[in-house]
């Protein structure tokens, strides 16, 4: 019988199985990674508030003249009292990470409210400029999954 045959012998299979078992075990409880991601997101968003930047790196829309007049010289955007910035928080569980603010007006500022003349000033989200939140979050997850 004519043909070709290939014989292969696998070695080091125990190391592969051990690595896969470690990945499976570490993926069962992502709470430590989610908590670390939440802390990172708090810092990242606090920095963006200081810079008055949206997640895409664009400056927030300037305040309207009537808003500036009402704020009596305070020209910081979304930071009149600091409450919006200070209510950013996260909830980490083994299965998910929730991040945001519990203030009703947070959604108004994130998405805008046309009928009230309030423009959107997105402040929640992952950014790639001037730093890359996605890379950092993936690094946190990678480190968690690789832990012994």
PDB file of C-alpha atoms in Angstrom, residues 44 48 51 53-58 126-134:
ATOM      1  CA  UNK A  44      -8.525  56.811  35.276  1.00  0.00           C
ATOM      2  CA  UNK A  48      -9.997  62.591  33.047  1.00  0.00           C
ATOM      3  CA  UNK A  51      -8.381  67.200  32.356  1.00  0.00           C
ATOM      4  CA  UNK A  53     -11.809  64.968  28.705  1.00  0.00           C
ATOM      5  CA  UNK A  54     -14.287  62.460  27.359  1.00  0.00           C
ATOM      6  CA  UNK A  55     -13.269  58.802  27.033  1.00  0.00           C
ATOM      7  CA  UNK A  56     -12.365  59.398  23.386  1.00  0.00           C
ATOM      8  CA  UNK A  57      -9.852  62.055  24.466  1.00  0.00           C
ATOM      9  CA  UNK A  58     -11.911  65.020  23.260  1.00  0.00           C
ATOM     10  CA  UNK A 126     -12.780  53.280  28.321  1.00  0.00           C
ATOM     11  CA  UNK A 127     -10.240  55.438  26.580  1.00  0.00           C
ATOM     12  CA  UNK A 128      -7.273  54.980  24.325  1.00  0.00           C
ATOM     13  CA  UNK A 129      -5.983  58.524  24.656  1.00  0.00           C
ATOM     14  CA  UNK A 130      -4.012  59.909  26.472  1.00  0.00           C
ATOM     15  CA  UNK A 131      -3.667  56.520  28.206  1.00  0.00           C
ATOM     16  CA  UNK A 132      -5.142  53.188  27.229  1.00  0.00           C
ATOM     17  CA  UNK A 133      -7.702  51.801  29.670  1.00  0.00           C
ATOM     18  CA  UNK A 134      -8.328  48.713  27.546  1.00  0.00           C
TER      19      UNK A 134
END
